[in-house]
PDB file of C-alpha atoms in Angstrom:
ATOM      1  CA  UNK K 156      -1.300  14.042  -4.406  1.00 57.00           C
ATOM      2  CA  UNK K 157      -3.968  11.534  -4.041  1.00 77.00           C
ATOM      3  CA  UNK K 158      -2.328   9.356  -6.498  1.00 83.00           C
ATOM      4  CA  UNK K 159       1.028   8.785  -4.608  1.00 80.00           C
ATOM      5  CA  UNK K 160      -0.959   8.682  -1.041  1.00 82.00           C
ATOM      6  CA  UNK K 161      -3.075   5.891  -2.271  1.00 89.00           C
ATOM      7  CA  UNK K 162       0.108   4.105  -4.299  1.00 91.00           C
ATOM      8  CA  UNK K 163       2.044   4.228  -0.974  1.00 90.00           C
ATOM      9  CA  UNK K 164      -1.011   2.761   1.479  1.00 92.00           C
ATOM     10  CA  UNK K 165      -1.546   0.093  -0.577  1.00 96.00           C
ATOM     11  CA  UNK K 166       2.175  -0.942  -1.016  1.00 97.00           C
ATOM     12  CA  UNK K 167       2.382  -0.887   2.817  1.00 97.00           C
ATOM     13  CA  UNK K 168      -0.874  -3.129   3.324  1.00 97.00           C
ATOM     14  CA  UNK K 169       0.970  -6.068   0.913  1.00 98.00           C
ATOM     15  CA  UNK K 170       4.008  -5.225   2.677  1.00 98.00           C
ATOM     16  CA  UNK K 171       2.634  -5.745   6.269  1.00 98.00           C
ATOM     17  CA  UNK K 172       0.554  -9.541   4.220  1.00 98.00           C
ATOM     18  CA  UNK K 173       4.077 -10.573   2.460  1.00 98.00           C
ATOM     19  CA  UNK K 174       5.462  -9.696   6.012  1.00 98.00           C
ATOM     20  CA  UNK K 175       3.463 -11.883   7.937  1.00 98.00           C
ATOM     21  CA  UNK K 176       3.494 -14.836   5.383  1.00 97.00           C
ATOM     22  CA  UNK K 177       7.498 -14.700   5.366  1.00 98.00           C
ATOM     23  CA  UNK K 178       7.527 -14.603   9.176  1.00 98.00           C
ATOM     24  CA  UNK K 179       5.272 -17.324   9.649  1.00 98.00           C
ATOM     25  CA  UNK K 180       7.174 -19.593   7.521  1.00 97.00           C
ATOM     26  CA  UNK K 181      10.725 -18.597   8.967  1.00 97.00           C
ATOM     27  CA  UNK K 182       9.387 -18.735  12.052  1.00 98.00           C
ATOM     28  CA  UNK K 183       8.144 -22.273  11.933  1.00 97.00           C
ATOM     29  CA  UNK K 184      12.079 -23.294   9.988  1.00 96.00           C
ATOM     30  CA  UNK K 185      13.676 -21.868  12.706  1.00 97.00           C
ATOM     31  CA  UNK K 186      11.280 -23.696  15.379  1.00 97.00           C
ATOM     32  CA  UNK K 187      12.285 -26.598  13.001  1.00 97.00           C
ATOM     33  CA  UNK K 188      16.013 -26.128  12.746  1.00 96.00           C
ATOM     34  CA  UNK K 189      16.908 -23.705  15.649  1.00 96.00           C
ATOM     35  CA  UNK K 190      19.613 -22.194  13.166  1.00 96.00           C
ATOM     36  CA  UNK K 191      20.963 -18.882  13.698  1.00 97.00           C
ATOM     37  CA  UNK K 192      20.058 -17.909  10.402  1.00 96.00           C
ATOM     38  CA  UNK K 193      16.312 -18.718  10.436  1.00 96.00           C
ATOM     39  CA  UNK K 194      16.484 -16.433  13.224  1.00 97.00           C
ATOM     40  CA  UNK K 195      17.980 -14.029  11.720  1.00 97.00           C
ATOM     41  CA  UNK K 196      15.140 -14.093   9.173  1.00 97.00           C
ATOM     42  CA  UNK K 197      12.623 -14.266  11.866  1.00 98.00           C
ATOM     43  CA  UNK K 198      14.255 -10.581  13.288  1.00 98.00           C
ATOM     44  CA  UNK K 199      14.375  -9.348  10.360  1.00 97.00           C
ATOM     45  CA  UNK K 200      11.088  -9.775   9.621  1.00 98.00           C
ATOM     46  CA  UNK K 201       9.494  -8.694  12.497  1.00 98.00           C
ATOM     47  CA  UNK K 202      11.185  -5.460  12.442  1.00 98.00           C
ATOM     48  CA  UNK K 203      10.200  -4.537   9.067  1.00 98.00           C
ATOM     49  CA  UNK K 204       6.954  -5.895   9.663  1.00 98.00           C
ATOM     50  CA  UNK K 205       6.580  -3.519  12.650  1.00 98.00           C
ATOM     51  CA  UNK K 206       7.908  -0.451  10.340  1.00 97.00           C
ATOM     52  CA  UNK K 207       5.496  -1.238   7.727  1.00 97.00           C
ATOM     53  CA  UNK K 208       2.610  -1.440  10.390  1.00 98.00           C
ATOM     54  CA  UNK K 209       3.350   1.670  11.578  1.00 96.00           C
ATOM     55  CA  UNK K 210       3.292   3.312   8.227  1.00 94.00           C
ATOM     56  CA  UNK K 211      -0.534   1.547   7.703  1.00 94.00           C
ATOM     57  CA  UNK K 212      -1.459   2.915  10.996  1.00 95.00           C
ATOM     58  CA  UNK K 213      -0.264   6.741  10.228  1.00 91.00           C
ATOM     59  CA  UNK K 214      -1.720   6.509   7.023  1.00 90.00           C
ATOM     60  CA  UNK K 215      -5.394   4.955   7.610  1.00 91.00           C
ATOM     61  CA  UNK K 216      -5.824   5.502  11.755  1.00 93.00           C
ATOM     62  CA  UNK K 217      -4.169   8.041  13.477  1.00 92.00           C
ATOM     63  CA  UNK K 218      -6.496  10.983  13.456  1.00 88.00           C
ATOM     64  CA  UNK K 219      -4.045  14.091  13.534  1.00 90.00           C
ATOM     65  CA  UNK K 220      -1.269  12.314  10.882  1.00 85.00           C
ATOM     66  CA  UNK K 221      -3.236  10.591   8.313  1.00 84.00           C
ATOM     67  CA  UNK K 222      -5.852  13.698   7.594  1.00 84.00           C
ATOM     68  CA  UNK K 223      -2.313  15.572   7.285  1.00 83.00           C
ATOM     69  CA  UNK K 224      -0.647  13.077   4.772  1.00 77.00           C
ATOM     70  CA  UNK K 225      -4.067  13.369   2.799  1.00 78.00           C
ATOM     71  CA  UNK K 226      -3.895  16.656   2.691  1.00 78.00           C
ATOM     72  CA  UNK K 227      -2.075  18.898   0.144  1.00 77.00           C
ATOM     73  CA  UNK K 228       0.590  20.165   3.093  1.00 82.00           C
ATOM     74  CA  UNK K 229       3.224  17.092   2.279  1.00 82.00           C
ATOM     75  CA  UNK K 230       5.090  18.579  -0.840  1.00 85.00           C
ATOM     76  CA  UNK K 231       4.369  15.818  -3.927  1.00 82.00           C
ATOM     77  CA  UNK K 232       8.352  15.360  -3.880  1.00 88.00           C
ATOM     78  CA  UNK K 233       8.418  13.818  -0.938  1.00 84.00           C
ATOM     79  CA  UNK K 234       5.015  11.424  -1.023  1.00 81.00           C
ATOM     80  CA  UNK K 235       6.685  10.380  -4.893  1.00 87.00           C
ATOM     81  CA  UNK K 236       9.839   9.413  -2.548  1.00 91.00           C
ATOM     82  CA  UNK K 237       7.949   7.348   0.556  1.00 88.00           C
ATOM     83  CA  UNK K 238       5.542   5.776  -2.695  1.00 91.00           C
ATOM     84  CA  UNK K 239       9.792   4.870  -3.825  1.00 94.00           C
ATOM     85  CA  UNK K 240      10.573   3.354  -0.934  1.00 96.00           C
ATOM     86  CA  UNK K 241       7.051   1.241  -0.517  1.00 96.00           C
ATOM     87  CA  UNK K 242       7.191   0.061  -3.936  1.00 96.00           C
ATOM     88  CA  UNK K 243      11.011  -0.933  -3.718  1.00 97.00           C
ATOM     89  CA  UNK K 244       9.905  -2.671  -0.523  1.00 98.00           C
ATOM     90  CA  UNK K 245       7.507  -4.541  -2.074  1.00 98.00           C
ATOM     91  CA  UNK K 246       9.474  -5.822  -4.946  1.00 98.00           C
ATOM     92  CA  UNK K 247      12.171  -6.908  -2.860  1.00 98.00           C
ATOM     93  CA  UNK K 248       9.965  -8.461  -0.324  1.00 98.00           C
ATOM     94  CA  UNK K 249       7.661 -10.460  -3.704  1.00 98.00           C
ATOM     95  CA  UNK K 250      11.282 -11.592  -4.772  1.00 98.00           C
ATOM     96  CA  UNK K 251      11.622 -13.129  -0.850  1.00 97.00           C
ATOM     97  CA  UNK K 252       8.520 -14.417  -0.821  1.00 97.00           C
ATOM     98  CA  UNK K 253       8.986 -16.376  -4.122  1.00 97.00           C
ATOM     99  CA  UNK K 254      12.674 -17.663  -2.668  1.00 96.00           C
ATOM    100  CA  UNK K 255      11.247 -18.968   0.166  1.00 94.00           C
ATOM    101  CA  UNK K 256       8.043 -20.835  -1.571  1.00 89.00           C
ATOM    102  CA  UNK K 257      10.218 -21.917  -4.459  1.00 80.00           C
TER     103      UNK K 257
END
C-alpha cells in the first residue's frame, strides 16, 4: 500500500512543478499576445494546477485525510487507480512541457 501512496505523492508534487512552469510561460505569451488561446492555456493550467495541489495537500497536510490514505483502510485497487491517473498526468503534462520549450 505504501508503494502506490508514495508513487501517487510524488507524481502530484512534479505535477503541481510542471504546472507552475507551463503556467508561467503561457501566462507571460498570453501577456505577450493577448490571444484567446494562450488564455485558454493559462485556464487550463491553473485549474489543474489547483486539482493537483489539492491532491499534495490531502496527501502530506491535512491531518484527518492523509493518516487515512496512509493507512491500510483505502482498498490497493483504488490507490493502483489514483497512482493511474497521477502517472498519466504526468506523462501528458512532460509531453506539454517539452511542446512548449521545444
Amino acid at each position: 500500500m505504501s508503494f502506490w501512496f508514495d508513487v501517487a505523492r510524488f507524481s502530484a508534487g512534479l505535477n503541481v512543478a510542471l504546472l507552475l512552469a507551463l503556467v508561467w510561460v503561457w501566462g507571460r505569451n498570453y501577456l505577450q499576445f493577448r490571444s484567446k488561446h494562450t488564455l485558454g492555456l493559462v485556464m487550463f493550467g491553473g485549474f489543474l494546477l489547483g486539482e493537483n495541489a489539492l491532491a499534495l495537500y490531502i496527501y502530506l497536510v491535512d491531518p484527518m485525510l492523509s493518516a487515512w490514505f496512509a493507512s491500510e483502510a483505502v482498498p490497493p485497487v483504488a490507490w493502483r487507480a489514483m497512482m493511474g491517473l497521477h502517472v498519466l498526468q504526468t506523462a501528458g503534462l512532460l509531453f506539454l512541457v517539452w511542446v512548449t520549450w521545444d
